[in-house]
Amino acid sequence: MLGPPGSGKGTCAHIISELFDLPVITTGDMLREAASNETEYGKVAGEYMNRGDLVPNYIVNGIVRDRLMKPDTDKGFILDGFPRSVAQADALDNILRDKGVQLDHVVFIVLEDEKIVGRLSLRRSCPECGAVYHLTSNPPKTKGVCDHCGTDLIQRNDDKEDVIKRRLEVYRRNTQPLLDRYEQKGIVRRFQGDNPLEKIPGLLQKLLS
Ligand code: AP5
């Protein structure tokens, strides 16, 4: 899943996961978990994330490699939030080569900056299963509680306006250039980030079949 912060990568990744019964590997969630557990790497990661900067590659690449070597990814997987730079895309190529698989699709989600800040400030996330909600467009059935696992929802530390702007800058500088790389491979599938939520499963099914 490729696209700016708040474009709907996590939302679409979880829908694709249900459609095709594939695990979602979300680097942001894995890093937030490490930060809240205050592991050695987690403490470093938390500092970068709270500023809206990319966490160093020596942490992220290792986490992704370890996760992709687990057997539940053998039938396929969805990467949400990785790679985010040319160096990470190179690392991913090496991991995929070692695993003997290749990328089938890069879902690139398109959304204008003006819509992003409004979305992220009203987002609520489940720290347990990673489900994402929006207070007006996609609220949980019970206020403040995850529909899927009953955990209390949280607001992320980096969903503040100044940090959102920084995340957008970092995205433009580091991540957007990856689009060319995957366009050249012919695997980019563009997806509009403001489709009505109820239409997204059908549209993604069509896009990826
Ligand atoms: P990460 O957690 O990956 O954040 P992000 O890329 O900034 O993306 P978001 O999770 O904010 O948004 P999203 O596109 O998933 O949108 P969502 O579906 O939630 O990364 C956070 C930080 O971790 C980074 O800044 C970095 O520090 C670090 N990090 C992570 N990966 C890293 C890596 N590889 N290398 C280095 N550092 C890394 O949707 C947003 C809101 O909109 C929700 O409320 C949702 O309900 C709503 N919404 C979604 N779609 C729709 C729709 N169609 N209509 C109406 N509302 C919608």
Short mmCIF file of C-alpha atoms and ligand atoms in Angstrom, two decimals:
data_model
loop_
_atom_site.label_atom_id
_atom_site.label_comp_id
_atom_site.label_asym_id
_atom_site.label_seq_id
_atom_site.Cartn_x
_atom_site.Cartn_y
_atom_site.Cartn_z
CA MET A 1 0.00 0.00 0.00
CA LEU A 2 1.53 3.29 -1.08
CA GLY A 3 0.10 6.76 -0.50
CA PRO A 4 0.31 9.85 1.71
CA PRO A 5 -0.45 9.75 5.44
CA GLY A 6 -4.17 9.46 6.04
CA SER A 7 -5.01 8.49 2.46
CA GLY A 8 -6.61 5.24 3.63
CA LYS A 9 -3.78 2.69 3.34
CA GLY A 10 -4.68 1.00 6.63
CA THR A 11 -8.42 1.06 5.89
CA CYS A 12 -7.93 -0.47 2.43
CA ALA A 13 -5.31 -2.96 3.67
CA HIS A 14 -7.77 -4.39 6.19
CA ILE A 15 -10.49 -4.64 3.52
CA ILE A 16 -8.10 -6.45 1.14
CA SER A 17 -7.11 -8.73 4.02
CA GLU A 18 -10.74 -9.77 4.49
CA LEU A 19 -11.37 -10.12 0.74
CA PHE A 20 -8.35 -12.32 0.04
CA ASP A 21 -7.68 -13.78 3.52
CA LEU A 22 -4.13 -12.40 3.74
CA PRO A 23 -2.21 -11.04 6.74
CA VAL A 24 -1.55 -7.29 6.89
CA ILE A 25 1.95 -6.22 7.90
CA THR A 26 1.77 -2.63 9.12
CA THR A 27 5.16 -1.19 10.05
CA GLY A 28 3.53 1.77 11.82
CA ASP A 29 1.58 -0.58 14.14
CA MET A 30 4.63 -2.76 14.81
CA LEU A 31 6.74 0.31 15.63
CA ARG A 32 4.01 1.82 17.85
CA GLU A 33 3.78 -1.49 19.74
CA ALA A 34 7.58 -1.57 20.24
CA ALA A 35 7.46 2.06 21.42
CA SER A 36 4.67 1.41 23.92
CA ASN A 37 6.51 -1.68 25.24
CA GLU A 38 9.61 0.53 25.57
CA THR A 39 11.91 -2.04 23.95
CA GLU A 40 15.42 -0.86 23.07
CA TYR A 41 14.46 -0.22 19.44
CA GLY A 42 10.98 0.94 20.43
CA LYS A 43 12.32 3.86 22.46
CA VAL A 44 14.36 5.08 19.48
CA ALA A 45 11.44 4.52 17.07
CA GLY A 46 9.03 6.47 19.29
CA GLU A 47 11.22 9.59 19.14
CA TYR A 48 11.25 9.60 15.33
CA MET A 49 7.52 8.83 15.05
CA ASN A 50 6.48 11.60 17.44
CA ARG A 51 8.33 14.09 15.20
CA GLY A 52 6.84 12.63 12.00
CA ASP A 53 10.23 11.44 10.71
CA LEU A 54 11.09 8.05 9.29
CA VAL A 55 12.43 5.52 11.79
CA PRO A 56 15.99 4.45 10.84
CA ASN A 57 16.33 1.58 8.36
CA TYR A 58 18.39 -0.61 10.72
CA ILE A 59 15.27 -0.93 12.87
CA VAL A 60 12.53 -1.10 10.24
CA ASN A 61 14.19 -3.43 7.72
CA GLY A 62 14.96 -5.99 10.42
CA ILE A 63 11.39 -5.94 11.75
CA VAL A 64 9.96 -6.49 8.25
CA ARG A 65 12.44 -9.26 7.40
CA ASP A 66 11.62 -11.14 10.64
CA ARG A 67 7.88 -10.77 10.06
CA LEU A 68 8.04 -11.93 6.43
CA MET A 69 9.92 -15.07 7.42
CA LYS A 70 6.91 -16.26 9.46
CA PRO A 71 4.93 -19.06 7.76
CA ASP A 72 1.56 -17.26 7.71
CA THR A 73 2.99 -15.03 4.95
CA ASP A 74 3.74 -17.98 2.64
CA LYS A 75 0.32 -17.74 0.92
CA GLY A 76 0.75 -13.97 0.40
CA PHE A 77 0.68 -10.77 2.46
CA ILE A 78 -0.14 -7.08 2.35
CA LEU A 79 2.55 -4.53 3.22
CA ASP A 80 1.14 -1.33 4.71
CA GLY A 81 3.71 1.44 5.27
CA PHE A 82 6.75 -0.34 3.85
CA PRO A 83 8.79 0.42 1.81
CA ARG A 84 8.92 4.17 2.36
CA SER A 85 12.22 5.05 0.69
CA VAL A 86 14.46 3.84 -2.09
CA ALA A 87 16.79 2.19 0.46
CA GLN A 88 13.81 0.31 1.96
CA ALA A 89 12.63 -0.75 -1.50
CA ASP A 90 16.12 -2.19 -2.12
CA ALA A 91 15.93 -4.03 1.22
CA LEU A 92 12.47 -5.36 0.30
CA ASP A 93 13.79 -6.68 -3.05
CA ASN A 94 16.42 -8.65 -1.12
CA ILE A 95 13.88 -10.04 1.36
CA LEU A 96 11.49 -11.05 -1.44
CA ARG A 97 14.34 -12.71 -3.37
CA ASP A 98 15.33 -14.71 -0.27
CA LYS A 99 11.68 -15.72 0.21
CA GLY A 100 11.30 -16.61 -3.48
CA VAL A 101 8.30 -14.35 -4.13
CA GLN A 102 7.58 -11.08 -5.91
CA LEU A 103 5.18 -8.14 -5.58
CA ASP A 104 1.98 -8.60 -7.59
CA HIS A 105 0.42 -5.16 -7.02
CA VAL A 106 1.29 -1.75 -5.62
CA VAL A 107 -1.97 -0.06 -4.59
CA PHE A 108 -1.28 3.68 -4.81
CA ILE A 109 -3.91 5.71 -2.98
CA VAL A 110 -4.49 9.24 -4.24
CA LEU A 111 -5.83 11.97 -1.91
CA GLU A 112 -5.38 15.76 -1.79
CA ASP A 113 -3.51 17.30 1.18
CA GLU A 114 -6.52 19.43 2.26
CA LYS A 115 -8.54 16.29 3.03
CA ILE A 116 -5.71 14.64 4.94
CA VAL A 117 -5.47 16.94 7.98
CA GLY A 118 -9.26 16.77 8.62
CA ARG A 119 -9.19 13.02 8.39
CA LEU A 120 -6.28 12.39 10.68
CA SER A 121 -7.40 14.73 13.43
CA LEU A 122 -10.67 12.75 13.73
CA ARG A 123 -9.11 9.30 13.38
CA ARG A 124 -9.27 6.78 16.20
CA SER A 125 -7.29 3.52 16.08
CA CYS A 126 -7.38 0.16 17.84
CA PRO A 127 -4.02 -0.50 19.55
CA GLU A 128 -4.82 -4.23 19.66
CA CYS A 129 -5.98 -5.28 16.15
CA GLY A 130 -5.05 -2.17 14.13
CA ALA A 131 -8.62 -1.38 12.95
CA VAL A 132 -9.11 2.30 12.06
CA TYR A 133 -12.19 4.50 12.54
CA HIS A 134 -13.18 8.09 11.85
CA LEU A 135 -15.41 9.94 14.30
CA THR A 136 -17.82 11.11 11.60
CA SER A 137 -17.34 9.04 8.42
CA ASN A 138 -16.62 5.65 10.00
CA PRO A 139 -17.46 5.64 13.73
CA PRO A 140 -17.32 2.46 15.85
CA LYS A 141 -20.71 0.94 16.76
CA THR A 142 -20.05 1.65 20.47
CA LYS A 143 -18.37 4.99 21.23
CA GLY A 144 -14.64 4.59 21.97
CA VAL A 145 -14.56 0.77 21.56
CA CYS A 146 -13.23 -1.38 18.69
CA ASP A 147 -16.00 -3.26 16.81
CA HIS A 148 -13.66 -6.19 16.12
CA CYS A 149 -11.97 -6.90 19.45
CA GLY A 150 -13.63 -4.66 22.09
CA THR A 151 -10.39 -2.80 22.95
CA ASP A 152 -10.56 0.92 23.91
CA LEU A 153 -9.70 3.09 20.91
CA ILE A 154 -6.87 5.65 21.04
CA GLN A 155 -5.82 8.82 19.23
CA ARG A 156 -2.29 8.52 17.85
CA ASN A 157 0.47 10.83 19.17
CA ASP A 158 1.43 11.84 15.61
CA ASP A 159 -2.11 12.92 14.58
CA LYS A 160 -1.45 16.57 15.55
CA GLU A 161 -1.50 19.23 12.85
CA ASP A 162 2.22 20.17 12.94
CA VAL A 163 3.32 16.52 12.94
CA ILE A 164 0.88 15.70 10.11
CA LYS A 165 2.47 18.46 8.00
CA ARG A 166 5.93 17.05 8.71
CA ARG A 167 4.75 13.53 7.75
CA LEU A 168 3.47 14.92 4.45
CA GLU A 169 6.86 16.55 3.71
CA VAL A 170 8.69 13.33 4.55
CA TYR A 171 6.27 11.38 2.33
CA ARG A 172 6.87 13.70 -0.62
CA ARG A 173 10.64 13.62 -0.28
CA ASN A 174 11.23 9.94 0.53
CA THR A 175 8.25 7.84 -0.45
CA GLN A 176 6.68 9.41 -3.53
CA PRO A 177 9.80 8.69 -5.65
CA LEU A 178 9.03 4.97 -5.24
CA LEU A 179 6.07 5.40 -7.53
CA ASP A 180 8.36 5.67 -10.60
CA ARG A 181 10.21 2.52 -9.60
CA TYR A 182 7.00 0.49 -9.40
CA GLU A 183 5.42 2.19 -12.45
CA GLN A 184 8.37 0.88 -14.46
CA LYS A 185 7.53 -2.65 -13.28
CA GLY A 186 3.91 -2.15 -14.42
CA ILE A 187 2.39 -3.12 -11.06
CA VAL A 188 0.91 0.18 -9.84
CA ARG A 189 -2.89 0.18 -9.35
CA ARG A 190 -4.20 3.69 -8.64
CA PHE A 191 -7.08 4.00 -6.19
CA GLN A 192 -9.02 7.12 -5.26
CA GLY A 193 -8.73 7.76 -1.49
CA ASP A 194 -12.14 9.36 -1.04
CA ASN A 195 -14.39 6.68 -2.43
CA PRO A 196 -17.51 6.11 -0.28
CA LEU A 197 -16.50 3.55 2.35
CA GLU A 198 -19.30 1.11 1.48
CA LYS A 199 -18.11 0.94 -2.14
CA ILE A 200 -14.45 0.24 -1.33
CA PRO A 201 -14.62 -3.59 -0.99
CA GLY A 202 -16.21 -4.00 -4.45
CA LEU A 203 -13.82 -1.52 -6.06
CA LEU A 204 -10.73 -3.17 -4.52
CA GLN A 205 -11.95 -6.62 -5.50
CA LYS A 206 -12.23 -5.43 -9.10
CA LEU A 207 -8.88 -3.59 -9.01
CA LEU A 208 -6.93 -6.62 -7.77
CA SER A 209 -8.66 -9.52 -9.58
P1 AP5 B 1 1.98 4.88 9.62
O1 AP5 B 1 1.29 4.33 10.79
O2 AP5 B 1 2.25 4.00 8.47
O3 AP5 B 1 1.25 6.22 9.16
P2 AP5 B 1 1.03 6.92 7.73
O4 AP5 B 1 1.73 6.35 6.56
O5 AP5 B 1 1.30 8.35 8.02
O6 AP5 B 1 -0.38 6.57 7.39
P3 AP5 B 1 -1.58 6.59 8.35
O7 AP5 B 1 -1.62 5.32 9.16
O8 AP5 B 1 -1.61 7.88 9.13
O9 AP5 B 1 -2.82 6.69 7.36
P4 AP5 B 1 -3.45 5.63 6.37
O10 AP5 B 1 -3.07 5.97 4.98
O11 AP5 B 1 -3.21 4.22 6.83
O12 AP5 B 1 -4.97 6.02 6.53
P5 AP5 B 1 -6.14 5.33 7.40
O13 AP5 B 1 -6.67 4.12 6.72
O14 AP5 B 1 -5.74 5.21 8.82
O15 AP5 B 1 3.40 5.50 10.07
C1 AP5 B 1 3.49 6.32 11.22
C2 AP5 B 1 4.94 6.62 11.50
O16 AP5 B 1 5.65 5.40 11.76
C3 AP5 B 1 5.72 7.29 10.37
O17 AP5 B 1 5.54 8.70 10.38
C4 AP5 B 1 7.15 6.87 10.70
O18 AP5 B 1 7.67 7.65 11.76
C5 AP5 B 1 6.97 5.45 11.22
N1 AP5 B 1 7.08 4.44 10.15
C6 AP5 B 1 6.10 3.60 9.70
N2 AP5 B 1 6.57 2.83 8.71
C7 AP5 B 1 7.87 3.18 8.54
C8 AP5 B 1 8.89 2.77 7.63
N3 AP5 B 1 8.65 1.84 6.70
N4 AP5 B 1 10.09 3.36 7.71
C9 AP5 B 1 10.35 4.30 8.64
N5 AP5 B 1 9.43 4.77 9.51
C10 AP5 B 1 8.21 4.21 9.45
O19 AP5 B 1 -7.28 6.46 7.23
C11 AP5 B 1 -7.16 7.72 7.85
C12 AP5 B 1 -8.54 8.17 8.39
O20 AP5 B 1 -9.41 8.37 7.28
C13 AP5 B 1 -9.22 7.12 9.28
O21 AP5 B 1 -9.90 7.78 10.30
C14 AP5 B 1 -10.21 6.40 8.33
O22 AP5 B 1 -11.34 5.89 9.01
C15 AP5 B 1 -10.57 7.53 7.37
N6 AP5 B 1 -10.85 7.05 6.01
C16 AP5 B 1 -10.09 6.18 5.29
N7 AP5 B 1 -10.63 5.99 4.06
C17 AP5 B 1 -11.75 6.77 4.02
C18 AP5 B 1 -12.73 7.05 3.00
N8 AP5 B 1 -12.68 6.46 1.79
N9 AP5 B 1 -13.72 7.92 3.28
C19 AP5 B 1 -13.79 8.55 4.51
N10 AP5 B 1 -12.89 8.33 5.51
C20 AP5 B 1 -11.88 7.46 5.26
#
